[in-house]
Coordinates of C-alpha atoms in Angstrom, one line a residue:
M1422 CA 84.4 -8.3 -17.4
N1423 CA 82.4 -5.8 -14.6
A1424 CA 82.9 -2.9 -17.4
I1425 CA 81.8 -4.9 -20.2
M1426 CA 78.5 -5.6 -18.6
T1427 CA 77.9 -2.6 -16.7
F1428 CA 78.2 -0.9 -20.7
A1429 CA 75.9 -4.0 -21.8
S1430 CA 73.3 -2.9 -19.3
A1431 CA 73.5 0.5 -20.0
A1432 CA 72.8 -0.5 -23.8
D1433 CA 70.3 -2.6 -22.7
Q1434 CA 68.5 0.4 -21.1
M1435 CA 68.9 2.8 -23.6
Q1436 CA 66.9 -0.1 -25.9
R1437 CA 64.2 -0.6 -23.4
Y1438 CA 63.9 3.5 -22.7
D1439 CA 63.6 3.9 -26.6
A1440 CA 61.3 1.1 -26.7
V1441 CA 59.1 2.6 -24.4
R1442 CA 59.2 6.0 -25.7
R1443 CA 58.2 5.0 -29.3
R1444 CA 55.4 3.0 -27.9
N1445 CA 54.4 5.9 -25.8
A1446 CA 54.7 8.3 -28.8
E1447 CA 53.0 5.9 -31.0
Q1448 CA 49.9 5.5 -28.4
A1449 CA 49.9 9.8 -28.6
Y1450 CA 49.8 9.6 -31.8
H1451 CA 46.9 7.3 -32.1
R1452 CA 44.9 9.0 -29.5
Q1453 CA 45.8 12.2 -31.0
A1454 CA 44.4 11.4 -34.9
D1455 CA 41.3 9.6 -33.2
Y1456 CA 40.3 12.5 -31.4
N1457 CA 40.9 14.8 -34.2
G1458 CA 38.8 12.2 -36.5
R1459 CA 35.7 13.0 -34.2
N1460 CA 36.0 16.3 -34.1
Q1461 CA 36.7 16.9 -37.5
K1462 CA 33.1 14.7 -38.4
M1463 CA 31.5 16.9 -35.5
L1464 CA 32.9 20.3 -37.4
D1465 CA 31.7 18.9 -41.1
D1466 CA 28.4 17.9 -39.5
L1467 CA 28.0 21.2 -37.7
E1468 CA 28.9 23.0 -40.7
A1469 CA 26.6 21.1 -42.7
L1470 CA 24.0 21.5 -40.4
L1471 CA 24.6 26.0 -40.3
T1472 CA 24.7 25.9 -44.0
G1473 CA 21.6 24.2 -44.4
K1474 CA 22.9 21.1 -46.1
K1475 CA 21.7 19.1 -43.5
E1476 CA 18.6 18.4 -41.3
P1477 CA 19.4 17.8 -37.3
D1478 CA 18.6 14.1 -36.5
A1479 CA 15.6 13.8 -33.9
G1480 CA 16.5 10.1 -33.4
Q1481 CA 20.5 11.0 -32.7
E1482 CA 19.1 11.1 -28.6
S1483 CA 18.0 8.1 -28.2
R1484 CA 21.1 5.8 -27.9
E1485 CA 20.7 1.9 -26.8
F1486 CA 22.5 1.5 -23.1
K1487 CA 25.2 -1.6 -22.4
K1488 CA 24.5 -3.4 -19.4
L1489 CA 26.7 -1.5 -16.8
D1490 CA 28.5 -3.1 -13.4
A1491 CA 28.4 -1.5 -9.9
G1492 CA 29.8 1.8 -9.5
Q1493 CA 29.4 2.8 -13.6
V1494 CA 27.5 5.7 -14.7
K1495 CA 25.2 5.7 -17.9
Q1496 CA 25.8 8.1 -20.4
I1497 CA 22.6 9.9 -21.1
A1498 CA 21.5 13.7 -22.8
L1499 CA 19.8 15.5 -20.9
P1500 CA 16.1 15.1 -22.1
L1501 CA 15.2 18.8 -22.5
G1502 CA 11.6 19.3 -24.5
K1503 CA 10.3 22.6 -26.1
T1504 CA 7.7 22.8 -23.4
L1505 CA 7.8 21.5 -19.5
E1506 CA 5.4 19.2 -20.2
E1507 CA 7.5 17.8 -23.3
T1508 CA 10.6 17.3 -20.3
I1509 CA 8.4 15.7 -18.1
D1510 CA 7.4 12.8 -20.5
A1511 CA 11.3 12.7 -21.7
W1512 CA 12.3 12.2 -18.1
R1513 CA 9.5 9.3 -17.5
D1514 CA 10.9 7.6 -20.8
V1515 CA 14.4 7.8 -19.2
R1516 CA 13.0 6.5 -16.1
R1517 CA 11.4 3.9 -17.8
E1518 CA 14.1 3.1 -19.7
A1519 CA 16.8 2.8 -16.4
I1520 CA 14.1 0.1 -14.9
S1521 CA 13.1 -1.8 -17.8
A1522 CA 16.2 -4.1 -17.5
P1523 CA 15.5 -7.5 -15.9
E1524 CA 17.8 -7.1 -13.2
P1525 CA 18.5 -3.7 -12.9
T1526 CA 22.1 -2.4 -11.3
T1527 CA 23.0 0.2 -9.0
A1528 CA 23.5 3.0 -12.2
D1529 CA 19.8 2.0 -13.2
H1530 CA 18.5 2.7 -9.6
Q1531 CA 20.7 5.9 -9.5
L1532 CA 19.5 7.1 -12.9
A1533 CA 15.6 6.1 -12.0
A1534 CA 15.5 8.3 -9.1
T1535 CA 17.6 11.3 -10.7
A1536 CA 14.7 10.9 -13.3
S1537 CA 12.1 10.7 -10.3
A1538 CA 13.7 14.0 -8.5
K1539 CA 14.2 15.8 -11.8
I1540 CA 10.2 14.6 -12.9
M1541 CA 9.1 16.4 -9.4
E1542 CA 11.3 19.4 -9.8
T1543 CA 9.9 20.0 -13.3
E1544 CA 6.1 19.4 -12.1
A1545 CA 6.8 22.1 -9.5
R1546 CA 8.1 24.6 -12.2
L1547 CA 5.1 23.8 -14.0
A1548 CA 2.6 24.2 -11.3
L1549 CA 4.4 27.7 -10.1
Q1550 CA 4.2 28.8 -14.1
K1551 CA 0.5 28.0 -14.2
R1552 CA -0.1 29.9 -10.8
E1553 CA 1.8 32.6 -12.2
Q1554 CA -0.8 32.7 -15.5
S1555 CA -3.7 32.3 -13.6
Q1556 CA -2.8 35.0 -11.3
M1557 CA -1.6 37.3 -14.6
E1558 CA -5.4 36.3 -16.0
A1559 CA -7.1 37.8 -12.5
E1560 CA -5.2 40.6 -12.4
S1561 CA -5.8 41.9 -16.0
S1562 CA -9.9 40.3 -15.8
R1563 CA -10.0 42.2 -12.0
A1564 CA -8.6 45.8 -14.0
K1565 CA -10.9 45.2 -16.8
V1566 CA -13.6 44.9 -14.4
E1567 CA -12.6 48.2 -12.8
A1568 CA -12.1 50.1 -16.0
F1569 CA -15.5 49.1 -16.8
K1570 CA -16.6 50.0 -13.8
V1571 CA -14.8 53.6 -13.5
V1572 CA -16.6 54.1 -17.6
S1573 CA -19.9 53.1 -16.8
M1574 CA -20.4 55.1 -13.1
D1575 CA -21.9 58.5 -13.2
L1576 CA -20.1 61.3 -11.4
P1577 CA -21.8 62.0 -8.2
T1578 CA -23.4 65.4 -7.7
D1579 CA -22.0 68.0 -4.9
L1580 CA -24.9 66.7 -2.2
E1581 CA -23.8 63.1 -3.2
R1582 CA -20.1 63.9 -2.5
E1583 CA -20.7 65.6 1.0
M1584 CA -23.1 62.4 1.6
L1585 CA -20.0 60.0 0.9
L1586 CA -17.3 62.1 3.1
E1587 CA -19.8 62.3 5.7
Q1588 CA -20.4 58.8 5.8
K1589 CA -16.8 57.6 5.5
R1590 CA -16.0 60.3 9.0
F1591 CA -18.7 58.5 10.8
A1592 CA -17.0 55.2 10.1
K1593 CA -13.8 56.4 10.8
A1594 CA -14.9 57.9 13.9
I1595 CA -17.1 54.8 15.2
S1596 CA -13.9 52.6 14.3
A1597 CA -11.5 54.5 16.3
Y1598 CA -14.4 54.7 19.3
S1599 CA -14.5 51.0 19.0
I1600 CA -10.6 50.5 19.1
Q1601 CA -10.9 52.9 22.6
V1602 CA -13.6 50.8 24.3
E1603 CA -12.1 47.9 23.3
A1604 CA -8.8 48.9 24.7
K1605 CA -10.7 50.0 27.8
R1606 CA -12.3 46.9 28.1
N1607 CA -9.5 44.8 27.9
G1608 CA -7.7 47.1 30.9
F1609 CA -5.8 49.9 29.0
I1610 CA -6.1 53.1 30.0
A1611 CA -5.3 56.5 28.1
E1612 CA -3.3 58.2 30.5
W1613 CA -1.6 61.8 29.9
P1614 CA 2.3 61.9 29.6
S1615 CA 3.7 62.9 32.5
Y1616 CA 7.1 65.2 32.5
N1617 CA 9.8 65.0 34.9
K1618 CA 12.1 67.9 35.9
I1619 CA 15.1 67.3 35.6
A1620 CA 17.6 69.8 37.4

């Protein structure tokens, strides 16, 4: 009798095993079909965009968010504008959307904090860009002024050139003398170098 029960239980186990395999295969098939279906739609949309048959949707980025529990993360597209100002405005919209719920969740607060950090980072980038732009404009204006001075300046005569050289030499000598006087006043004394003879 044990042999019959063992054979029956083995057949029963094989049936369960086959049923599980069929169910797993069906689930894998459905997942693959769903995945391929979504990708096929995406490929068709991309092909239509590339061939010019379809225009890109601007409203596609704004999505309705469902209420999330603690520990869940909102899936959002990173808002990148064509300019830094547009990016800042987009992140402000994300922050406003995150905290607009009557009872914001932890995920909402995290998203708002991330948006605030991105806003500050983008504002800093914008400030650096503006500063760099103003420095470049100042340099170009200085170069123009210098070029205008050179063009408008008359060349000095030999006598004027000698006087300029003499003034430069005099200024250099006064500078060196004043440094020595200041050093002596502070207790520094220039001594001659001493040499030691080593046998």
